[in-house]
Short mmCIF file of C-alpha atoms in Angstrom, two decimals:
data_model
loop_
_atom_site.label_atom_id
_atom_site.label_comp_id
_atom_site.label_asym_id
_atom_site.label_seq_id
_atom_site.Cartn_x
_atom_site.Cartn_y
_atom_site.Cartn_z
CA UNK A 1 -19.98 -36.23 1.96
CA UNK A 2 -17.14 -37.60 3.94
CA UNK A 3 -17.67 -38.64 7.72
CA UNK A 4 -13.99 -39.55 8.31
CA UNK A 5 -12.08 -37.88 11.12
CA UNK A 6 -8.90 -37.29 9.52
CA UNK A 7 -7.39 -35.60 6.38
CA UNK A 8 -4.21 -37.10 5.15
CA UNK A 9 -1.79 -35.67 2.67
CA UNK A 10 1.29 -37.23 1.21
CA UNK A 11 3.82 -35.78 -1.00
CA UNK A 12 7.47 -36.58 -2.21
CA UNK A 13 8.25 -33.04 -1.23
CA UNK A 14 6.82 -31.83 2.24
CA UNK A 15 8.52 -28.77 3.39
CA UNK A 16 7.82 -28.42 7.10
CA UNK A 17 9.88 -25.31 7.68
CA UNK A 18 12.92 -23.44 6.66
CA UNK A 19 14.90 -25.62 8.90
CA UNK A 20 14.97 -28.65 6.64
CA UNK A 21 14.73 -29.30 2.85
CA UNK A 22 11.53 -30.76 1.42
CA UNK A 23 11.54 -34.64 1.96
CA UNK A 24 8.77 -37.36 1.47
CA UNK A 25 6.18 -37.20 4.15
CA UNK A 26 2.69 -37.77 5.30
CA UNK A 27 0.67 -35.03 7.09
CA UNK A 28 -2.26 -36.28 9.39
CA UNK A 29 -4.94 -33.56 10.16
CA UNK A 30 -7.84 -33.60 12.69
CA UNK A 31 -10.74 -32.45 10.59
CA UNK A 32 -12.77 -31.21 13.64
CA UNK A 33 -10.13 -28.90 15.09
CA UNK A 34 -8.29 -28.11 11.83
CA UNK A 35 -4.99 -28.87 13.57
CA UNK A 36 -2.10 -31.06 12.37
CA UNK A 37 -1.98 -34.23 14.39
CA UNK A 38 1.33 -35.63 13.25
CA UNK A 39 3.84 -35.42 10.47
CA UNK A 40 5.58 -38.52 9.31
CA UNK A 41 8.78 -38.97 7.49
CA UNK A 42 7.38 -41.86 5.32
CA UNK A 43 4.75 -42.01 2.66
CA UNK A 44 1.72 -43.78 3.85
CA UNK A 45 -0.90 -45.38 1.74
CA UNK A 46 -4.56 -45.16 2.00
CA UNK A 47 -4.69 -48.78 3.21
CA UNK A 48 -2.75 -47.78 6.28
CA UNK A 49 -5.90 -45.90 7.65
CA UNK A 50 -9.24 -47.42 8.49
CA UNK A 51 -12.13 -46.18 6.25
CA UNK A 52 -13.93 -44.43 9.18
CA UNK A 53 -10.66 -42.59 10.03
CA UNK A 54 -9.62 -41.50 6.51
CA UNK A 55 -11.91 -41.79 3.46
CA UNK A 56 -10.92 -41.95 0.01
CA UNK A 57 -11.59 -38.44 -0.79
CA UNK A 58 -9.76 -37.30 2.30
CA UNK A 59 -6.49 -39.01 1.50
CA UNK A 60 -4.64 -36.56 -0.84
CA UNK A 61 -1.66 -37.80 -2.87
CA UNK A 62 0.34 -34.74 -3.91
CA UNK A 63 2.95 -36.61 -5.76
CA UNK A 64 5.91 -34.60 -6.70
CA UNK A 65 4.13 -31.25 -6.09
CA UNK A 66 5.54 -29.41 -3.05
CA UNK A 67 3.42 -29.24 0.07
CA UNK A 68 4.39 -26.23 2.30
CA UNK A 69 3.04 -24.04 4.82
CA UNK A 70 0.36 -21.55 3.46
CA UNK A 71 1.62 -18.17 2.98
CA UNK A 72 1.18 -15.54 5.71
CA UNK A 73 0.82 -12.18 3.81
CA UNK A 74 1.43 -9.54 6.64
CA UNK A 75 0.69 -6.51 4.50
CA UNK A 76 -2.68 -6.26 2.56
CA UNK A 77 -4.96 -3.37 1.97
CA UNK A 78 -8.51 -4.73 1.69
CA UNK A 79 -10.39 -1.25 1.86
CA UNK A 80 -13.73 -2.51 3.05
CA UNK A 81 -15.87 -0.84 4.40
CA UNK A 82 -15.83 2.59 2.64
CA UNK A 83 -13.85 1.78 -0.46
CA UNK A 84 -15.16 -1.70 -1.27
CA UNK A 85 -15.05 -0.75 -4.87
CA UNK A 86 -11.20 -0.73 -4.51
CA UNK A 87 -11.16 -4.11 -2.91
CA UNK A 88 -13.42 -6.09 -0.56
CA UNK A 89 -12.91 -8.98 1.89
CA UNK A 90 -14.50 -11.66 -0.45
CA UNK A 91 -12.46 -10.55 -3.57
CA UNK A 92 -9.26 -10.19 -1.75
CA UNK A 93 -9.46 -13.50 0.21
CA UNK A 94 -10.42 -15.38 -2.97
CA UNK A 95 -7.33 -13.83 -4.62
CA UNK A 96 -5.34 -14.89 -1.51
CA UNK A 97 -6.51 -18.52 -1.64
CA UNK A 98 -5.62 -18.58 -5.45
CA UNK A 99 -2.09 -17.60 -4.50
CA UNK A 100 -1.58 -20.12 -1.74
CA UNK A 101 -2.03 -17.38 0.97
CA UNK A 102 -3.90 -18.93 3.99
CA UNK A 103 -3.50 -15.98 6.28
CA UNK A 104 -3.49 -12.21 5.60
CA UNK A 105 -3.18 -9.27 7.89
CA UNK A 106 -5.13 -6.30 6.93
CA UNK A 107 -3.81 -2.80 6.99
CA UNK A 108 -5.62 0.05 8.87
CA UNK A 109 -6.18 1.94 5.67
CA UNK A 110 -7.63 2.61 3.04
CA UNK A 111 -10.92 1.58 4.56
CA UNK A 112 -13.44 4.22 5.84
CA UNK A 113 -13.30 4.36 8.73
CA UNK A 114 -9.58 3.44 9.28
CA UNK A 115 -8.77 1.03 12.14
CA UNK A 116 -7.73 3.65 14.51
CA UNK A 117 -10.24 3.13 17.30
CA UNK A 118 -11.87 -0.07 18.87
CA UNK A 119 -15.25 1.10 17.39
CA UNK A 120 -13.70 1.43 13.93
CA UNK A 121 -12.11 -2.01 14.31
CA UNK A 122 -15.60 -3.39 15.23
CA UNK A 123 -17.07 -1.77 12.10
CA UNK A 124 -14.36 -3.51 9.94
CA UNK A 125 -14.73 -6.94 11.55
CA UNK A 126 -18.40 -6.64 11.19
CA UNK A 127 -17.91 -6.10 7.55
CA UNK A 128 -15.54 -8.93 7.14
CA UNK A 129 -17.48 -11.55 8.98
CA UNK A 130 -18.83 -14.31 6.73
CA UNK A 131 -16.79 -13.05 3.74
CA UNK A 132 -13.30 -14.36 4.24
CA UNK A 133 -12.08 -17.43 2.46
CA UNK A 134 -8.86 -17.43 4.23
CA UNK A 135 -7.96 -16.17 7.79
CA UNK A 136 -7.67 -12.64 8.38
CA UNK A 137 -5.94 -10.58 11.14
CA UNK A 138 -6.05 -6.80 11.57
CA UNK A 139 -3.55 -3.90 12.27
CA UNK A 140 -4.41 -0.77 14.07
CA UNK A 141 -3.27 2.52 12.99
CA UNK A 142 -1.30 5.40 14.61
CA UNK A 143 -2.56 8.93 13.68
CA UNK A 144 -1.87 12.16 15.48
CA UNK A 145 -5.20 12.08 17.40
CA UNK A 146 -5.61 8.57 18.72
CA UNK A 147 -2.78 7.91 21.38
CA UNK A 148 -5.32 6.83 23.82
CA UNK A 149 -6.83 4.41 21.55
CA UNK A 150 -3.76 2.36 21.14
CA UNK A 151 -3.86 0.06 24.17
CA UNK A 152 -7.54 -0.50 23.84
CA UNK A 153 -6.68 -1.68 20.33
CA UNK A 154 -3.87 -3.98 21.59
CA UNK A 155 -6.38 -5.38 24.13
CA UNK A 156 -8.70 -6.22 21.30
CA UNK A 157 -6.27 -8.35 19.42
CA UNK A 158 -4.74 -6.27 16.62
CA UNK A 159 -1.44 -7.80 15.28
CA UNK A 160 0.56 -4.68 15.41
CA UNK A 161 0.22 -0.90 14.35
CA UNK A 162 1.11 1.23 11.29
CA UNK A 163 1.85 4.90 10.83
CA UNK A 164 2.91 7.18 8.02
CA UNK A 165 5.88 9.48 8.13
CA UNK A 166 4.59 11.12 4.98
CA UNK A 167 1.11 11.92 3.81
CA UNK A 168 -0.73 8.63 3.24
CA UNK A 169 -2.80 9.76 0.24
CA UNK A 170 -6.10 9.60 2.00
CA UNK A 171 -7.43 12.38 4.32
CA UNK A 172 -8.61 10.07 7.19
CA UNK A 173 -5.12 8.67 7.84
CA UNK A 174 -2.91 11.63 8.54
CA UNK A 175 0.91 11.14 8.91
CA UNK A 176 2.56 11.59 12.40
CA UNK A 177 5.57 13.65 13.35
CA UNK A 178 8.50 12.67 15.67
CA UNK A 179 6.67 13.89 18.82
CA UNK A 180 3.59 11.93 17.96
CA UNK A 181 5.70 8.83 17.21
CA UNK A 182 7.31 9.20 20.77
CA UNK A 183 3.83 9.36 22.44
CA UNK A 184 2.82 6.12 20.68
CA UNK A 185 6.02 4.47 21.73
CA UNK A 186 5.46 5.41 25.24
CA UNK A 187 2.29 3.32 25.00
CA UNK A 188 3.85 0.33 23.09
CA UNK A 189 6.87 -0.17 25.44
CA UNK A 190 4.77 -2.09 27.90
CA UNK A 191 3.48 -4.31 25.11
CA UNK A 192 4.88 -6.86 22.56
CA UNK A 193 3.01 -5.08 19.74
CA UNK A 194 4.98 -4.23 16.63
CA UNK A 195 5.16 -0.61 15.56
CA UNK A 196 5.33 -0.40 11.78
CA UNK A 197 6.47 2.56 9.64
CA UNK A 198 5.83 3.67 6.17
CA UNK A 199 9.36 5.03 6.01
CA UNK A 200 9.33 8.15 3.76
CA UNK A 201 9.91 11.56 5.19
CA UNK A 202 10.24 14.85 3.56
CA UNK A 203 12.71 17.07 5.25
CA UNK A 204 12.40 19.97 2.79
CA UNK A 205 15.05 18.54 0.52
CA UNK A 206 12.98 16.57 -1.92
CA UNK A 207 13.33 17.50 -5.57
CA UNK A 208 10.29 18.89 -7.42
CA UNK A 209 9.08 17.55 -10.85
CA UNK A 210 8.45 20.97 -12.49
CA UNK A 211 9.04 20.93 -16.18
CA UNK A 212 9.24 17.16 -16.36
CA UNK A 213 7.07 14.80 -18.42
CA UNK A 214 4.42 13.18 -16.08
CA UNK A 215 4.34 10.22 -18.51
CA UNK A 216 7.90 9.41 -17.93
CA UNK A 217 8.50 7.20 -15.05
CA UNK A 218 11.74 8.84 -14.11
CA UNK A 219 9.74 11.88 -13.32
CA UNK A 220 7.99 9.97 -10.44
CA UNK A 221 11.35 8.50 -9.44
CA UNK A 222 12.81 11.94 -9.33
CA UNK A 223 9.90 13.00 -6.87
CA UNK A 224 10.24 10.06 -4.52
CA UNK A 225 14.22 9.66 -4.24
CA UNK A 226 15.85 7.15 -1.85
CA UNK A 227 16.58 10.17 0.24
CA UNK A 228 12.92 10.19 1.53
CA UNK A 229 13.43 6.63 2.83
CA UNK A 230 16.81 7.24 4.42
CA UNK A 231 15.63 10.35 6.21
CA UNK A 232 12.84 8.28 7.78
CA UNK A 233 14.78 5.24 8.50
CA UNK A 234 17.49 7.23 10.19
CA UNK A 235 14.69 8.81 12.44
CA UNK A 236 13.15 5.38 13.05
CA UNK A 237 16.52 3.88 14.40
CA UNK A 238 17.16 6.99 16.58
CA UNK A 239 13.86 6.44 18.20
CA UNK A 240 14.15 2.73 18.41
CA UNK A 241 17.34 3.33 20.45
CA UNK A 242 15.54 5.57 22.85
CA UNK A 243 12.63 3.05 23.20
CA UNK A 244 14.51 -0.19 23.24
CA UNK A 245 11.52 -2.18 24.51
CA UNK A 246 9.41 -1.36 21.33
CA UNK A 247 9.51 -3.68 18.31
CA UNK A 248 10.05 -1.48 15.31
CA UNK A 249 9.33 -2.51 11.72
CA UNK A 250 10.01 -0.95 8.26
CA UNK A 251 7.28 -1.71 5.77
CA UNK A 252 8.12 -2.00 1.97
CA UNK A 253 11.68 -1.07 1.94
CA UNK A 254 12.75 -0.04 -1.49
CA UNK A 255 15.89 1.99 -0.99
CA UNK A 256 19.11 0.05 -0.74
CA UNK A 257 20.91 3.24 0.40
CA UNK A 258 19.25 2.58 3.70
CA UNK A 259 20.82 -0.98 4.05
CA UNK A 260 24.08 -0.06 5.70
CA UNK A 261 22.38 1.85 8.58
CA UNK A 262 19.91 -0.97 8.88
CA UNK A 263 22.78 -3.62 9.16
CA UNK A 264 24.41 -1.45 11.82
CA UNK A 265 21.21 -1.09 13.77
CA UNK A 266 20.66 -4.80 13.87
CA UNK A 267 24.29 -5.45 14.77
CA UNK A 268 23.87 -2.98 17.57
CA UNK A 269 20.95 -4.88 18.99
CA UNK A 270 18.00 -2.61 17.96
CA UNK A 271 14.78 -4.28 17.81
CA UNK A 272 14.27 -3.72 14.03
CA UNK A 273 12.78 -5.73 11.40
CA UNK A 274 12.32 -4.97 7.69
CA UNK A 275 10.15 -6.14 4.92
CA UNK A 276 10.23 -5.72 1.17
CA UNK A 277 7.86 -6.63 -1.64
CA UNK A 278 7.61 -8.90 -4.78
CA UNK A 279 7.46 -5.75 -7.06
CA UNK A 280 10.67 -4.49 -5.70
CA UNK A 281 12.37 -7.79 -6.12
CA UNK A 282 11.13 -8.51 -9.65
CA UNK A 283 10.71 -5.17 -11.35
CA UNK A 284 13.14 -2.21 -12.08
CA UNK A 285 12.69 1.21 -13.35
CA UNK A 286 14.37 0.66 -16.50
CA UNK A 287 11.73 -1.67 -17.83
CA UNK A 288 8.69 0.70 -17.02
CA UNK A 289 7.06 1.86 -20.35
CA UNK A 290 6.02 5.32 -20.79
CA UNK A 291 2.59 6.09 -19.09
CA UNK A 292 2.36 2.56 -17.56
CA UNK A 293 0.99 3.73 -14.26
CA UNK A 294 0.17 0.22 -13.18
CA UNK A 295 3.78 0.25 -11.95
CA UNK A 296 3.40 3.13 -9.60
CA UNK A 297 3.69 2.56 -5.94
CA UNK A 298 5.14 4.49 -3.04
CA UNK A 299 8.02 4.00 -2.26
CA UNK A 300 8.81 3.54 -5.92
CA UNK A 301 10.26 0.46 -7.93
CA UNK A 302 13.90 1.68 -8.43
CA UNK A 303 16.77 0.73 -10.72
CA UNK A 304 17.96 -2.72 -11.37
CA UNK A 305 21.27 -2.24 -9.32
CA UNK A 306 19.11 -1.22 -6.34
CA UNK A 307 17.10 -4.33 -6.92
CA UNK A 308 20.03 -6.59 -6.78
CA UNK A 309 21.17 -4.98 -3.39
CA UNK A 310 17.69 -5.75 -1.99
CA UNK A 311 18.15 -9.46 -2.98
CA UNK A 312 21.57 -9.54 -1.30
CA UNK A 313 20.08 -8.09 1.89
CA UNK A 314 17.12 -10.60 1.77
CA UNK A 315 19.42 -13.56 1.34
CA UNK A 316 21.57 -12.43 4.08
CA UNK A 317 18.70 -11.77 6.50
CA UNK A 318 19.09 -7.97 6.80
CA UNK A 319 15.60 -7.86 5.22
CA UNK A 320 13.50 -10.31 7.12
CA UNK A 321 10.62 -11.12 4.85
CA UNK A 322 8.55 -10.39 1.82
CA UNK A 323 4.80 -9.29 1.81
CA UNK A 324 2.46 -8.24 -1.16
CA UNK A 325 1.50 -4.67 -0.04
CA UNK A 326 -1.43 -5.36 -2.11
CA UNK A 327 -2.86 -1.87 -2.64
CA UNK A 328 -5.32 -1.49 -5.27
CA UNK A 329 -7.70 1.03 -6.35
CA UNK A 330 -10.37 1.50 -9.13
CA UNK A 331 -8.90 1.53 -12.52
CA UNK A 332 -9.83 5.32 -13.08
CA UNK A 333 -7.48 6.31 -10.24
CA UNK A 334 -4.59 4.85 -12.01
CA UNK A 335 -5.02 7.41 -14.84
CA UNK A 336 -3.99 4.90 -17.37
CA UNK A 337 -5.62 6.74 -20.30
CA UNK A 338 -3.49 9.80 -19.32
CA UNK A 339 -0.51 7.81 -18.38
CA UNK A 340 0.12 10.38 -15.72
CA UNK A 341 2.72 9.09 -13.15
CA UNK A 342 2.47 12.10 -10.91
CA UNK A 343 -1.36 12.17 -10.45
CA UNK A 344 -2.17 8.40 -10.50
CA UNK A 345 -2.88 6.42 -7.39
CA UNK A 346 0.15 4.62 -6.03
CA UNK A 347 -0.24 0.93 -5.31
CA UNK A 348 0.39 -2.51 -6.70
CA UNK A 349 -2.10 -5.27 -7.24
CA UNK A 350 -0.35 -8.48 -6.52
CA UNK A 351 -1.95 -10.38 -3.65
CA UNK A 352 -2.53 -13.49 -5.86
CA UNK A 353 0.96 -13.80 -7.31
CA UNK A 354 3.38 -13.63 -4.30
CA UNK A 355 4.81 -17.21 -4.60
CA UNK A 356 5.29 -17.24 -8.44
CA UNK A 357 6.78 -13.66 -8.64
CA UNK A 358 9.39 -14.21 -5.83
CA UNK A 359 10.17 -17.79 -6.85
CA UNK A 360 10.84 -16.87 -10.42
CA UNK A 361 13.33 -14.41 -9.35
CA UNK A 362 14.63 -16.46 -6.41
CA UNK A 363 15.35 -19.56 -8.54
CA UNK A 364 17.61 -17.60 -10.80
CA UNK A 365 19.57 -16.50 -7.85
CA UNK A 366 20.30 -19.99 -6.41
CA UNK A 367 17.66 -19.60 -3.57
CA UNK A 368 15.56 -22.55 -2.57
CA UNK A 369 11.97 -23.20 -1.61
CA UNK A 370 13.13 -23.33 1.97
CA UNK A 371 14.17 -19.74 1.61
CA UNK A 372 10.71 -19.00 0.06
CA UNK A 373 8.88 -20.42 2.98
CA UNK A 374 11.08 -18.55 5.48
CA UNK A 375 10.49 -15.27 3.65
CA UNK A 376 6.59 -15.64 3.02
CA UNK A 377 5.35 -17.91 5.86
CA UNK A 378 7.65 -18.72 8.72
CA UNK A 379 8.91 -15.19 9.43
CA UNK A 380 5.78 -13.49 8.79
CA UNK A 381 3.89 -15.79 11.06
CA UNK A 382 6.29 -15.09 13.95
CA UNK A 383 5.97 -11.37 13.35
CA UNK A 384 2.41 -11.04 14.08
CA UNK A 385 2.35 -13.50 17.04
CA UNK A 386 1.27 -16.75 15.16
CA UNK A 387 4.54 -18.69 15.25
CA UNK A 388 3.74 -22.32 15.87
CA UNK A 389 0.06 -21.76 14.72
CA UNK A 390 0.69 -20.63 11.16
CA UNK A 391 3.80 -20.70 8.85
CA UNK A 392 5.07 -24.19 9.60
CA UNK A 393 3.96 -27.74 9.15
CA UNK A 394 4.20 -29.27 12.71
CA UNK A 395 1.96 -31.12 15.21
CA UNK A 396 -0.38 -28.71 16.91
CA UNK A 397 -0.27 -26.11 14.03
CA UNK A 398 -3.13 -25.05 11.96
CA UNK A 399 -3.37 -27.34 8.86
CA UNK A 400 -2.68 -24.44 6.44
CA UNK A 401 -0.99 -25.81 3.31
CA UNK A 402 -0.33 -24.73 -0.23
CA UNK A 403 0.23 -27.50 -2.87
CA UNK A 404 2.22 -26.15 -5.82
CA UNK A 405 4.55 -27.10 -8.63
CA UNK A 406 7.83 -24.94 -8.61
CA UNK A 407 8.80 -26.17 -11.99
CA UNK A 408 5.53 -25.43 -13.95
CA UNK A 409 4.90 -22.09 -15.66
CA UNK A 410 1.86 -19.99 -16.36
CA UNK A 411 0.90 -16.70 -17.89
CA UNK A 412 -0.80 -13.94 -15.94
CA UNK A 413 -4.00 -12.84 -17.83
CA UNK A 414 -6.95 -10.79 -16.70
CA UNK A 415 -9.11 -13.91 -16.77
CA UNK A 416 -7.30 -15.62 -14.02
CA UNK A 417 -7.06 -12.68 -11.74
CA UNK A 418 -9.31 -12.97 -8.53
CA UNK A 419 -8.85 -9.53 -6.99
CA UNK A 420 -11.41 -7.05 -7.71
CA UNK A 421 -9.66 -4.41 -9.83
CA UNK A 422 -7.59 -6.44 -12.55
CA UNK A 423 -4.79 -4.00 -12.88
CA UNK A 424 -1.25 -5.30 -12.34
CA UNK A 425 2.24 -4.72 -13.54
CA UNK A 426 2.73 -8.49 -13.81
CA UNK A 427 0.13 -8.79 -16.63
CA UNK A 428 1.37 -11.01 -19.57
CA UNK A 429 4.41 -12.29 -17.50
CA UNK A 430 5.33 -15.90 -17.70
CA UNK A 431 6.14 -17.18 -14.09
CA UNK A 432 7.45 -20.35 -12.44
CA UNK A 433 5.23 -21.73 -9.67
CA UNK A 434 1.67 -22.99 -10.15
CA UNK A 435 -0.56 -23.17 -7.16
CA UNK A 436 -2.70 -26.29 -7.33
CA UNK A 437 -4.42 -26.46 -4.04
CA UNK A 438 -4.84 -24.39 -0.88
CA UNK A 439 -6.09 -25.65 2.48
CA UNK A 440 -7.05 -23.50 5.42
CA UNK A 441 -7.29 -25.33 8.89
CA UNK A 442 -7.68 -28.63 6.77
CA UNK A 443 -10.43 -27.39 4.63
CA UNK A 444 -9.76 -27.02 0.89
CA UNK A 445 -10.43 -23.53 -0.44
CA UNK A 446 -8.70 -23.50 -3.87
CA UNK A 447 -8.41 -26.39 -6.36
CA UNK A 448 -8.45 -26.89 -10.12
CA UNK A 449 -8.26 -22.94 -10.76
CA UNK A 450 -11.23 -22.01 -8.76
CA UNK A 451 -12.60 -21.52 -5.26
CA UNK A 452 -13.35 -24.97 -3.78
CA UNK A 453 -15.87 -23.98 -1.27
CA UNK A 454 -19.11 -22.01 -1.68
CA UNK A 455 -18.85 -21.13 1.96
CA UNK A 456 -16.22 -18.51 3.08
CA UNK A 457 -14.35 -20.69 5.54
CA UNK A 458 -11.94 -18.21 6.89
CA UNK A 459 -11.84 -17.03 10.46
CA UNK A 460 -11.02 -13.47 11.87
CA UNK A 461 -7.81 -13.56 14.05
CA UNK A 462 -8.43 -11.58 17.21
#
């Protein structure tokens, strides 16, 4: 065991933040606090530090591997307690560590109970405590009956709130109507809490899939058209203008048809941010095989032309960041034997693969690793109130790093998946971007293809 006081990491490619390209550097970490002490623009050697300050095992030479801020995945469904067989804190955070995710924010559903009251939040944090291999924060939920629970949840430290404008798929988390959204906004306008919307809304104009083959992906696509998203987003923008103090956010945007109104709203100064997900950026409806329900999510993966428009919006900043929306379930609920897209649970398993899935597509489009860290760490950290603490490599920030090789490739197989139910549309894909090591507050949590600590070292961020 090392008794030195510092951890030092050197690399020819240290990426501090989106503001500057990767460059040679040395990062010095205080092991006691888990904070970065200084970041130097030169490569230091082991001999530059006294043995009692930095031991040999605490001097990490990353060489040409990139050292960048750990990913802050601000949209993850862990489902514990109540549906731990879908996903639990231990398995989810191990998958996060394997993918270079050092912080994740847990959605208020599909756990039982959902995070809609302070009591329910405490039930969830009690379940999480001692099981998290990376740091975990929590969102609260907005449902029709909990308007008086919202400010108490803010005071408990939740990182924002989510609501559904269409049925969520679980009975304990019903959707809200426009009046119920307004009631929540009345509460939020005196806070800095972000109000997030599952932006699909059925206004009675949604086509029905009668007579269509449930094994054909286009049947599901027909059932969840872009119209559902544009209906909802138009309403969100209208309400955001009525409540200009409230930070509003659209989760998992998939409909490119909504981009013009989002661009205009942002130009008008509306407090609106937008996320999309790796599956919308890497997959398209034309490639979905018959009956391959592992591709089903809500809103759905759409056509290739739509995907390219999302990429353009991401590159120009209309879309602010990328999150996994890891939303697994037990294999049986995916109805893979039946191949029934209409009846299967909608959710993508992908928490572990955010860096390589996005990077594989980004590099083809001339994007840089600076863009990647902006979309997956810097902007997400700021969104949940962790800017300067997470999402950048700077003095005073938490020493959260991912060391990875953008040039190396690997194949996704069931054997390497750390999340609980090993179903994903990425199975068998060859991707660029191999995660070598992950550090959370200066502690190594992933190395050599496995968890590097027997103890769950993550903290709960409240």
